[in-house]
Coordinates of C-alpha atoms in Angstrom, one line a residue:
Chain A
X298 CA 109.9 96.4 110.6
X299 CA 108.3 92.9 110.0
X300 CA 105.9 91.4 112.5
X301 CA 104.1 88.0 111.6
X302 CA 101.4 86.7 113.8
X303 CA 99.7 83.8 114.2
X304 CA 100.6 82.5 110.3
X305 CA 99.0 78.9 109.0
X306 CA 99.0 78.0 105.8
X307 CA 97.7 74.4 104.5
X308 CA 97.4 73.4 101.2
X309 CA 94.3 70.2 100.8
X310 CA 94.8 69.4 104.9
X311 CA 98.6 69.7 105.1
X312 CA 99.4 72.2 107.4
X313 CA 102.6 74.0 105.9
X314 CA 103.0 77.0 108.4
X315 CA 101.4 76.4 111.7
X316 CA 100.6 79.4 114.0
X317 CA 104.0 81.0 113.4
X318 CA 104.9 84.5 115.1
X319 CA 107.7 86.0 114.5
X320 CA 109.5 89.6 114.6
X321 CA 112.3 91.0 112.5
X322 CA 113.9 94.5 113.8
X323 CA 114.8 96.8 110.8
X324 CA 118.6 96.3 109.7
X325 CA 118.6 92.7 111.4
X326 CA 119.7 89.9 109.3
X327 CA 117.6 87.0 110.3
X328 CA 118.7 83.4 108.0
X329 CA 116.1 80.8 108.3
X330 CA 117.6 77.2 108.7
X331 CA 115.6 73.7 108.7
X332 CA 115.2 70.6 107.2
X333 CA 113.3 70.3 103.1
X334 CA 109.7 70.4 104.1
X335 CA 109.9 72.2 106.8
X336 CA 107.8 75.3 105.3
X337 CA 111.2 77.8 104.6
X338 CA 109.7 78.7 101.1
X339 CA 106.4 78.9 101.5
X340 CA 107.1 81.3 104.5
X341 CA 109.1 83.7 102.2
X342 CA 106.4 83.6 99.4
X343 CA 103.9 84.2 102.3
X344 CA 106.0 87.1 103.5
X345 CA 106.1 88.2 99.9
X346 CA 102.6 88.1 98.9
X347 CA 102.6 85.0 96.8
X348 CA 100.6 82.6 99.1
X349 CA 97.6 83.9 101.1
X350 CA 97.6 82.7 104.8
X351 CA 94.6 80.7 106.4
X352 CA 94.8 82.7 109.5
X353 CA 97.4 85.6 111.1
X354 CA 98.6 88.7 110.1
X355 CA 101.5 90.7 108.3
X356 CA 102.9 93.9 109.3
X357 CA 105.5 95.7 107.7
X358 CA 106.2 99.0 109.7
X359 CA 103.1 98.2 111.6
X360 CA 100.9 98.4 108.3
X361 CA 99.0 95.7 107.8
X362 CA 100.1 93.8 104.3
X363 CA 98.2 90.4 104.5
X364 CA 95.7 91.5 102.2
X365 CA 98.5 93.8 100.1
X366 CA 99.2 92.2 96.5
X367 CA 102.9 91.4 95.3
X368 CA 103.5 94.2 93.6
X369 CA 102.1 96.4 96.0
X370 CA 104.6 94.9 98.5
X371 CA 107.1 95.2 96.4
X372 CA 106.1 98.8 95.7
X373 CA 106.2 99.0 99.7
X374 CA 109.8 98.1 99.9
X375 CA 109.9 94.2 99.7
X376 CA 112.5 93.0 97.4
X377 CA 112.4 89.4 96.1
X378 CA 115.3 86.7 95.4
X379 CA 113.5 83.5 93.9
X380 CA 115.2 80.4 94.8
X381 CA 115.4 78.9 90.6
X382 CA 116.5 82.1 89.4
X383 CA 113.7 84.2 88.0
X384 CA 114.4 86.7 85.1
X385 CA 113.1 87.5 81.9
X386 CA 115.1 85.1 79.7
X387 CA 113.7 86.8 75.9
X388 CA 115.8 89.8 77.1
X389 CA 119.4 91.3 77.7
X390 CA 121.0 91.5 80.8
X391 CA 120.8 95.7 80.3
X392 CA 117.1 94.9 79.4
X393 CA 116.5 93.6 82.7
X394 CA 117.9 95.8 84.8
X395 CA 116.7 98.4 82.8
X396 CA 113.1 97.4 83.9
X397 CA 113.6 96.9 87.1
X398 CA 115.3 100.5 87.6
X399 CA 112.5 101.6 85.3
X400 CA 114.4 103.0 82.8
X401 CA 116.8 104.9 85.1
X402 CA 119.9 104.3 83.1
X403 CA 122.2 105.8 86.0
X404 CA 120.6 103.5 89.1
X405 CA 120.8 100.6 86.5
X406 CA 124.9 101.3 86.2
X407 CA 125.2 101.7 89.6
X408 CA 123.2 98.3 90.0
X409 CA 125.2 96.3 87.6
X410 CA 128.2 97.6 89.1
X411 CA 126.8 96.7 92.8
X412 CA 125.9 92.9 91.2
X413 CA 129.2 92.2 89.6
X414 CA 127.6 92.5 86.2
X415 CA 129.6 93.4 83.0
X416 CA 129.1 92.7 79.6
X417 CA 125.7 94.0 79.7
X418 CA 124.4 93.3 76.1
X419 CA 124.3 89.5 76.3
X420 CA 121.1 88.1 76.4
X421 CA 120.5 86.0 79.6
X422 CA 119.4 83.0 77.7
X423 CA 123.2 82.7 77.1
X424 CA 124.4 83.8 81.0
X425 CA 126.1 80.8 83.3
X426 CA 124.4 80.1 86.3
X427 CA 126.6 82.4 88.4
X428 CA 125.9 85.4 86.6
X429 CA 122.1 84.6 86.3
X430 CA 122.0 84.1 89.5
X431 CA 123.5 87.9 90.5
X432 CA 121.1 89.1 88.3
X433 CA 118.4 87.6 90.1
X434 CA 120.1 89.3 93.2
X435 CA 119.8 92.7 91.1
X436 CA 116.4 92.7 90.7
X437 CA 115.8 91.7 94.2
X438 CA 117.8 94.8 94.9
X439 CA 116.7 97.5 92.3
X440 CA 114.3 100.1 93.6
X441 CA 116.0 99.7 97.0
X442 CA 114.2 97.6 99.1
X443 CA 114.0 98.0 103.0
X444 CA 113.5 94.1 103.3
X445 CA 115.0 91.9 101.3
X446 CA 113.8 88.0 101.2
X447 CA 116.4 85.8 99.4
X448 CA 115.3 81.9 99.2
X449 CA 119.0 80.3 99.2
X450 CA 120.6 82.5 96.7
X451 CA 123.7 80.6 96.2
X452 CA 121.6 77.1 95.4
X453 CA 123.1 75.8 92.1
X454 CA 126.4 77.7 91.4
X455 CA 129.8 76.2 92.5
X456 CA 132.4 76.8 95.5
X457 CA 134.0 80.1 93.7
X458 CA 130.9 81.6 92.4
X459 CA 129.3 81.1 95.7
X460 CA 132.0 82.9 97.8
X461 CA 131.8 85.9 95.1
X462 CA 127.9 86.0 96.2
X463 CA 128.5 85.4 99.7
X464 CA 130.9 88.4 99.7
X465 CA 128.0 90.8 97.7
X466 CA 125.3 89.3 100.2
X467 CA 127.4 90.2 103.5
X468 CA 128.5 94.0 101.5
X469 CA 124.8 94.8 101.4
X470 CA 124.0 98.1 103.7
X471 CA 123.9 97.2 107.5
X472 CA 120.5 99.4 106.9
X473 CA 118.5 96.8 104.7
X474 CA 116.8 94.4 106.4
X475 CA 117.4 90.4 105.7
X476 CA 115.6 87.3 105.5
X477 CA 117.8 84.5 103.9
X478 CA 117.0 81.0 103.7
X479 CA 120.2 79.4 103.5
X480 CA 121.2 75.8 103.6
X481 CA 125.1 76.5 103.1
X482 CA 125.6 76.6 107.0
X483 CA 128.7 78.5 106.6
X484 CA 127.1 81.3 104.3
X485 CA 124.5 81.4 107.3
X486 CA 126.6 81.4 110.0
X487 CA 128.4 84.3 108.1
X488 CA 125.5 87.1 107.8
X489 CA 122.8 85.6 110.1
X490 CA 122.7 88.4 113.1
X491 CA 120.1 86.2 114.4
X492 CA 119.0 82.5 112.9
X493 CA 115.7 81.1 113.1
X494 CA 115.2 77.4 112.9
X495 CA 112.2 75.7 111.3
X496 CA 110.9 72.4 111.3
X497 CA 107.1 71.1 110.3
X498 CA 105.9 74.5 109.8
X499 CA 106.9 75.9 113.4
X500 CA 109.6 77.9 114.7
X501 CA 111.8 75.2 116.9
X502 CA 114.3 78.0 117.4
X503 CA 114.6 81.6 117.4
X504 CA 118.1 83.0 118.8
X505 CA 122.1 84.4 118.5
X506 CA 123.7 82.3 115.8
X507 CA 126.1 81.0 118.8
X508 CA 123.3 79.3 120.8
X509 CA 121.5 78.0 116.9
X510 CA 124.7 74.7 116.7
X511 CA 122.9 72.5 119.1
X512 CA 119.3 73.3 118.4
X513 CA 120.7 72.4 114.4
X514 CA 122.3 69.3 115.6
X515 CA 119.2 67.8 117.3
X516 CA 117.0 69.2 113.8
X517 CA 118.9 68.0 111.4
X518 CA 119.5 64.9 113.3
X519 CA 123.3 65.0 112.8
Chain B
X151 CA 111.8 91.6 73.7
X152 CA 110.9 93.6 70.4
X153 CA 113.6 94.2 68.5
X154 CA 112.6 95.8 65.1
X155 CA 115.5 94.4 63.0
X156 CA 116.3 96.5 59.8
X157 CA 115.0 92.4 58.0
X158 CA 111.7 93.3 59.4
X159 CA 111.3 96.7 58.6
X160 CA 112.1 95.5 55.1
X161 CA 110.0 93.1 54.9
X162 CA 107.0 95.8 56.2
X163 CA 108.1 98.2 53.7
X164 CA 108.7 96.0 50.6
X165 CA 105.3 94.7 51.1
X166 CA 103.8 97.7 51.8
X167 CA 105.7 99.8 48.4
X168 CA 104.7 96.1 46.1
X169 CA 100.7 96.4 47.3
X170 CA 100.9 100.3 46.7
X171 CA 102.9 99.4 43.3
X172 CA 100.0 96.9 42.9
X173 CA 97.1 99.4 43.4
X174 CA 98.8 102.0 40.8
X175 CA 99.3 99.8 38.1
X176 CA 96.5 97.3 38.5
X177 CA 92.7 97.1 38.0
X178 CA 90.0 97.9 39.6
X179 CA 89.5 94.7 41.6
X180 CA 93.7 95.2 42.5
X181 CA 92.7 98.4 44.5
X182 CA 89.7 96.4 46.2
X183 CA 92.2 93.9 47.1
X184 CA 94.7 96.3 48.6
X185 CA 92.0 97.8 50.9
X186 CA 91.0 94.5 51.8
X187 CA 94.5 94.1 52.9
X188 CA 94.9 96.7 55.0
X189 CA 92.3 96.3 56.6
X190 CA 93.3 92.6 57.3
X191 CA 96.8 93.8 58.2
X192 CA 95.9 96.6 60.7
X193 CA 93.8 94.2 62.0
X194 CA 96.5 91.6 62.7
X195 CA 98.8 94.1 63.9
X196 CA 96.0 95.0 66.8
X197 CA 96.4 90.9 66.8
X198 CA 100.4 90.7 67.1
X199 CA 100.5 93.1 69.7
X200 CA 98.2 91.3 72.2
X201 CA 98.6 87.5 71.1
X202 CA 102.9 87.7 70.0
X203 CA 103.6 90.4 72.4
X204 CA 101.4 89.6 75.4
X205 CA 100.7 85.9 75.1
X206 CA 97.1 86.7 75.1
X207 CA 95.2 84.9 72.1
X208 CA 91.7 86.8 71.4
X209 CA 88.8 85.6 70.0
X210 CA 87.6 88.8 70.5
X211 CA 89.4 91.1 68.2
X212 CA 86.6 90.8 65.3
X213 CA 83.8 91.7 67.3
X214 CA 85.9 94.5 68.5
X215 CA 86.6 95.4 64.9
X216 CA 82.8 95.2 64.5
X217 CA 82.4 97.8 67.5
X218 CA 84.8 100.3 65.4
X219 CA 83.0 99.8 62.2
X220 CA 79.6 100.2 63.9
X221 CA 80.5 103.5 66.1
X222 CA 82.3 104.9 62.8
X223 CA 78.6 104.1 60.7
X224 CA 76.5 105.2 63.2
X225 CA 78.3 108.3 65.0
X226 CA 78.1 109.0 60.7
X227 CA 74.8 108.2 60.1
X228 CA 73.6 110.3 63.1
X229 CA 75.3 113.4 60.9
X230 CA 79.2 113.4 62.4
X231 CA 81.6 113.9 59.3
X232 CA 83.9 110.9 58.6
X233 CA 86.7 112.1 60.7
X234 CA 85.1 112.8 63.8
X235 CA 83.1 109.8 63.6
X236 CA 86.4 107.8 63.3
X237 CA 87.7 108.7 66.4
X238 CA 83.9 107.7 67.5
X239 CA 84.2 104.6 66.0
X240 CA 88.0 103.8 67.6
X241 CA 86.7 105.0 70.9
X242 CA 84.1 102.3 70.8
X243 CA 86.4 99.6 70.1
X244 CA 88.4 100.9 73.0
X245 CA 86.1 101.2 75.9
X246 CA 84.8 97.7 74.6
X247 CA 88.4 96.7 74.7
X248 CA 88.9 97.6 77.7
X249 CA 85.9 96.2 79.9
X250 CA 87.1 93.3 77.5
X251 CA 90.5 93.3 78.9
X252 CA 89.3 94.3 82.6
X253 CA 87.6 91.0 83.1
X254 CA 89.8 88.6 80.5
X255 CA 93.3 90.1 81.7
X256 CA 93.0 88.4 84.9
X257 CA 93.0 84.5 82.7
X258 CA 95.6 82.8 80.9
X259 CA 96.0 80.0 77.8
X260 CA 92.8 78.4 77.2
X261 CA 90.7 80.3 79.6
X262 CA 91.6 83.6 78.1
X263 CA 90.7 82.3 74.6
X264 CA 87.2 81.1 75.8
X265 CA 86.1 84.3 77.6
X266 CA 87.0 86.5 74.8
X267 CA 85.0 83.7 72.6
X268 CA 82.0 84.5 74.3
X269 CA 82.5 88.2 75.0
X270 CA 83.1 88.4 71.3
X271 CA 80.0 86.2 70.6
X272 CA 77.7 88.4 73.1
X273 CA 78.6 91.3 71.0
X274 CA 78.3 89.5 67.5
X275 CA 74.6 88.4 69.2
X276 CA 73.7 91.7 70.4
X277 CA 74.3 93.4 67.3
X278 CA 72.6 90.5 64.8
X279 CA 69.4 91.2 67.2
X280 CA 69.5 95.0 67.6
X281 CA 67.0 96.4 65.5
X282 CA 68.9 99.6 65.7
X283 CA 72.0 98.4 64.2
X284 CA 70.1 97.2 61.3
X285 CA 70.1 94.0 62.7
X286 CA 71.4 91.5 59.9
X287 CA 70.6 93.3 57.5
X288 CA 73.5 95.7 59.1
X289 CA 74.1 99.6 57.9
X290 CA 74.7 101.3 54.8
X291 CA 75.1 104.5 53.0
X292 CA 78.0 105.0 55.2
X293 CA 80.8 108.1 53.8
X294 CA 83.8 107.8 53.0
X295 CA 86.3 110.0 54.2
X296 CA 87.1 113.9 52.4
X297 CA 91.0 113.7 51.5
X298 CA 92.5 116.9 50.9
X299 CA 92.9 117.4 46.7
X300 CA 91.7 113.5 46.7
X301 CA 88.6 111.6 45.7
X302 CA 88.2 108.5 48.4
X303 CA 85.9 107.3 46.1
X304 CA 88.6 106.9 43.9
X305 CA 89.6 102.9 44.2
X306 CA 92.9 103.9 44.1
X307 CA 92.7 106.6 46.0
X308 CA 91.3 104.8 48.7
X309 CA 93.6 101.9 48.5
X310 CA 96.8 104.1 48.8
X311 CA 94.9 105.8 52.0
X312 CA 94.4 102.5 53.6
X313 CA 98.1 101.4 52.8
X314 CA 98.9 105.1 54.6
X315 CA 96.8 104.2 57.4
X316 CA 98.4 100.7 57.5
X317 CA 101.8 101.9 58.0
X318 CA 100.6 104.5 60.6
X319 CA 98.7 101.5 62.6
X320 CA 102.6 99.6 62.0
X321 CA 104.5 102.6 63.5
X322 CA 101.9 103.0 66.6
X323 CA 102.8 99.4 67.3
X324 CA 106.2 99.6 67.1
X325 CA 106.2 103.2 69.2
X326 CA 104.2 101.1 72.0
X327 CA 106.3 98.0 72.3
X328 CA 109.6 100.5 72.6
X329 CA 108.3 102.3 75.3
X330 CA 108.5 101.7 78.8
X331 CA 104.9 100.6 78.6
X332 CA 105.6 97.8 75.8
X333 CA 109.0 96.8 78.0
X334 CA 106.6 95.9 80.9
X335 CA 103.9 94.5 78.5
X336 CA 106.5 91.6 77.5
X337 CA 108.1 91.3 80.8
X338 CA 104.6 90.1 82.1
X339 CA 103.9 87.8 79.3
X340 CA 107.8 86.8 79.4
X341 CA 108.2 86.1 83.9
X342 CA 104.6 87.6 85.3
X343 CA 106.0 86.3 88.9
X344 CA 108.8 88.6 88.8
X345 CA 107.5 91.2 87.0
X346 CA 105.0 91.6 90.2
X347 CA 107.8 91.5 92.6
X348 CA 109.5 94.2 91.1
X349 CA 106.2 96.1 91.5
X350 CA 104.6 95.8 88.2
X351 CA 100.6 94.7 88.6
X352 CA 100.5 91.7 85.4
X353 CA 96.7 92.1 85.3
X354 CA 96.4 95.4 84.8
X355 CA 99.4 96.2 81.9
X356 CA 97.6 93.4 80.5
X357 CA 94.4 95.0 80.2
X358 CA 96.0 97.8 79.2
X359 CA 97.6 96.4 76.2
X360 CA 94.4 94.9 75.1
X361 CA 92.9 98.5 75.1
X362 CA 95.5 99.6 73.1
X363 CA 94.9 96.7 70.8
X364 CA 91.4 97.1 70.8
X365 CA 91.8 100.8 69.6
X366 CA 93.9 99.4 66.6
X367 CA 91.8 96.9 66.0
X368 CA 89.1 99.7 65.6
X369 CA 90.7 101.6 63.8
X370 CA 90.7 98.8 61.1
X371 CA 87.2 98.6 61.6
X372 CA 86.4 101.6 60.8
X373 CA 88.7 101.2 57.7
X374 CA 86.6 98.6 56.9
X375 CA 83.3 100.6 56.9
X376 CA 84.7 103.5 54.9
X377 CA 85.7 100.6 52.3
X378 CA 82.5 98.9 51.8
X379 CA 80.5 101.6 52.6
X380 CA 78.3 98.8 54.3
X381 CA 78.6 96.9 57.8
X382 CA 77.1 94.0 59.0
X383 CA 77.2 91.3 62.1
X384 CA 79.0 89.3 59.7
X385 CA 82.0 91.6 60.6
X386 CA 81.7 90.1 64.3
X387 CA 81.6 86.4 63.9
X388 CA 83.4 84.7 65.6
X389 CA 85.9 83.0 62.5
X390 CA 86.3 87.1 61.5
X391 CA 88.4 86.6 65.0
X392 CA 89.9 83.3 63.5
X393 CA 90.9 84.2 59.9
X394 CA 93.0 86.9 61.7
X395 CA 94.7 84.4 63.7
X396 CA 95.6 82.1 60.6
X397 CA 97.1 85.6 59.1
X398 CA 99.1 86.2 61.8
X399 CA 100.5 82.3 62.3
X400 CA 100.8 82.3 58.2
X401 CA 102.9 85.6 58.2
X402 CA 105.2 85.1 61.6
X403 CA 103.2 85.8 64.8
X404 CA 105.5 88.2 67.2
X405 CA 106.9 90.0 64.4
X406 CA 104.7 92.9 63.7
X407 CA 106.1 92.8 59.8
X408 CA 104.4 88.9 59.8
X409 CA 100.9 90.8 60.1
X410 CA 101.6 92.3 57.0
X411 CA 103.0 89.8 54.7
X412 CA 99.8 87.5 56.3
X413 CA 97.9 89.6 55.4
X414 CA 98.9 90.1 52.1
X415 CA 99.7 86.5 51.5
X416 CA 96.2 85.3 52.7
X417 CA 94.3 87.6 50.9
X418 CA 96.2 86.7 47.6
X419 CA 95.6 83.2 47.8
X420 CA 92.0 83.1 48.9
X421 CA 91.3 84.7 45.5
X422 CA 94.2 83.0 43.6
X423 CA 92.2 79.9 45.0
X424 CA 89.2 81.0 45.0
X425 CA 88.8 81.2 41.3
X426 CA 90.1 77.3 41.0
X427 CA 87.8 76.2 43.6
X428 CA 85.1 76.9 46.0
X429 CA 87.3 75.2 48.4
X430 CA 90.0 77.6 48.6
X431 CA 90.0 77.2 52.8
X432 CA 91.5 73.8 52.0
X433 CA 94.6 75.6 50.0
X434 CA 95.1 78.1 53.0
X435 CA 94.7 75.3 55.6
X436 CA 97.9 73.1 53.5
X437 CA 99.7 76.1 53.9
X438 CA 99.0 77.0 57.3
X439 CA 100.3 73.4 58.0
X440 CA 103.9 73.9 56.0
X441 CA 104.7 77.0 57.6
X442 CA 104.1 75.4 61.1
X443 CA 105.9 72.8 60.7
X444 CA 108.8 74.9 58.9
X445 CA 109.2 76.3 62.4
X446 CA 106.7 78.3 63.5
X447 CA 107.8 81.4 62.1
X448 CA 105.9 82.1 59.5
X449 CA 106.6 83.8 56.1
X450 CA 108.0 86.7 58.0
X451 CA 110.6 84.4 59.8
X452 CA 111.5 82.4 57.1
X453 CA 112.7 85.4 55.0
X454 CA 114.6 86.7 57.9
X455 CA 116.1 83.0 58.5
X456 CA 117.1 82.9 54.7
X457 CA 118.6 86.4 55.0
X458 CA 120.7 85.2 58.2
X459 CA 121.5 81.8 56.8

């Protein structure tokens, strides 16, 4: 499904991604845990077409993508969750999905419905947090994506509204293939078929979420 | 998003029936003064769409007029009746538009602004030294267009035909920015980052809108050559690309309905002052400054703001 090889990315002789390799199996759910700094993000926006890397390849069903723009990824199947919620704030919640759907007012319904969205006509200047941020999970979804890459979708929104997206996250089809970065451990520990640790732009581990607790502890430090 | 409120629409319309009303009942130089407006408001509306719609400010846009005018004047001269030689003319301004567009689309803010500065000054340059074009002594003898049971030559003839043309240029602009196109135009001026992850290339719906604009844009060029029967470089400089600018941040920039109450309201005062002083930028520039600071609207938006209010 996904295959990176041999990633670096630097940005003025930081290294921020250092030879990272690593393989995600279509339908796996793969969370990504590690400290701030530790490269999460720009490994998402790598994966996503919005950073070039220095050295190594992408693959996505063993096509070569490390030269592909963003929207031609996203064309490709790659859906995108933005970690500060990204939407088009000078429109209506209908507006937005109805560009992402691309005007197909019965997939945009069905979206809405998916998302938890009601009330359609407000205008998402106005929209809490929570509802913004299932929007943002929308569009990430519309046009059905075969990978999904959500940077820590439930950052900013309280206890209730991040169970609600916790519940929509782990209700996605067991078909679409996930990579979360996820702080909220137990948010992690609930979807993650597999978790990858990272720390100073390397993988330290790469397992079952049942082996991941100690390689965390000695991480994190805790 | 674009949301042509029935305030709007008024103000479009109003403006549009008091300028015709103007032309009927007025004089001679009233009728020159419509035209003159027309040709200002199509050309602001070519404006709106790129600069309040796309977030792309163009310096550009009266060279690109100049292109229309030119095409229109010389597919005419070379013995194309006015009609066809329109559409020559707009397809100029297009295909300049759009290599334009192809290389600008790709900047942003102050970078956009100075490449289509100097792509509008190449052209300005190229034309003032073209021996072909007339060079600044520019192109006349140029027709005017046969209306059906109508004299163009007519003054008020001619200024009721550009009002017509005015409107059409108005509903184009509106038809674009409520299509699917002209959702995805502003969605890449409003979040360009996730406009491309759901697929949508910025660069190139940008360059496509400044085509679009462009071919507006000549279309009021060529307006402009049927009216003066003349053209010039002087078309092209680069404050032709400016003056438009001041009409569109004077009558509400974003608004579509702003480009024509600019219009009209910059026009009216550059004579109004004009016969008080030889200064009459200085009257336009105080005014400029009190609709800024009244909140950036424009005339357009502070009718719609007294309407709400």
């Amino acid at each position: 499904m996904l295959e990176l090889s041999g990633l670096s990315l630097g940005f003025g002789g930081i290294s921020v991604i250092r030879d990272l390799s690593l393989r995600v199996a279509p339908g796996e759910r793969l969370v990504i845990l590690g400290p701030n700094g530790a490269g999460k993000t720009s490994l998402l926006r790598l994966i996503a077409g919005e950073l070039r890397p220095q050295q190594g390849n992408i693959w996505l069903h063993r096509r070569d993508i490390t030269r592909d723009t963003v929207p031609s990824r996203a064309r490709a199947g790659i859906g995108r969750g933005f970690q500060q919620t990204s939407l088009f704030t000078g429109m209506t919640l209908r507006e937005n999905l109805s560009l992402a759907c691309d005007g197909d007012a019965a997939a945009m319904e069905q979206l809405a419905a998916r998302a938890g969205l009601t009330d359609l006509d407000r205008p998402v200047a106005k929209v809490d947090y929570g509802t913004a941020r299932r929007l943002d999970l929308a569009l990430a979804l519309a046009g059905n994506p075969r990978l999904l890459l959500l940077d820590e979708p439930a950052s900013g929104i309280g206890p209730g509204g991040a169970v609600d997206l916790h519940a929509l996250i782990a209700a996605l089809p067991r078909d679409l293939t996930l990579v979360v970065i996820e702080h909220d451990l137990d948010l992690a520990f609930a979807i993650a078929d597999r978790i990858a640790i990272m720390d100073r732009g390397r993988i330290v581990f790469d397992g079952a979420p049942e082996a991941a607790r100690p390689a965390l502890k000695a991480t994190y430090d805790v | 998003m674009f949301r042509l409120t029935p305030i709007r629409a008024a103000i479009a319309a109003l403006v549009l029936a008091a300028l015709a009303g103007w032309a009927s009942f007025g004089g001679y130089l009233a009728r020159e003064m419509v035209a003159e407006i027309a040709v200002l408001a199509i050309l602001a509306l070519a404006l709106d769409l790129v600069a309040g719609f796309g977030g792309m400010v163009s310096l550009a846009h009266g060279a690109i007029m100049g292109v229309g005018a030119y095409g229109y004047a010389l597919a005419n001269q070379a013995g194309l009746p006015p009609w066809p030689a329109a559409l020559v003319g707009m397809a100029a301004a297009t295909l300049t538009g759009t290599a334009i567009g192809a290389v600008s689309a790709r900047l942003t803010g102050v970078f956009f602004l100075m490449a289509t500065l100097a792509f509008g000054q190449m052209i300005w340059a190229l034309t003032f030294r073209a021996d072909a074009l007339g060079g600044d002594n520019g192109l006349g003898g140029i027709a005017r267009p046969p209306l059906p049971f109508l004299d163009s030559g007519d003054p008020l003839v001619f200024a009721l035909y550009a009002l017509v043309l005015a409107a059409g240029c108005l509903a184009v602009c509106v038809a674009v920015l409520r299509s699917r196109f002209g959702q995805r135009f502003e969605a890449v001026h409003d979040n360009p980052d996730r406009a491309a992850a759901l697929g949508i290339a910025p660069e190139r719906i940008r360059a496509q809108g400044f085509a679009i604009s462009s071919m507006i844009a000549g279309a009021a060029g060529v307006l402009a050559a049927q009216h003066m029967q003349f053209v010039s470089p002087e078309l092209m400089v680069w404050t032709a690309s400016g003056e438009v600018l001041v009409v569109l941040i004077l009558g509400g920039i974003g608004s579509l309905s702003g480009a024509v109450i600019g219009a009209a309201g910059f026009v009216l005062l550059k004579y109004w002052a004009a016969d008080w002083t030889d200064h009459w930028h200085l009257a336009i520039g105080a005014l400029l400054i009190v609709v800024v600071l009244a909140g950036e609207r424009g005339l357009s938006g502070l009718l719609e703001g007294r309407r709400d209010a």
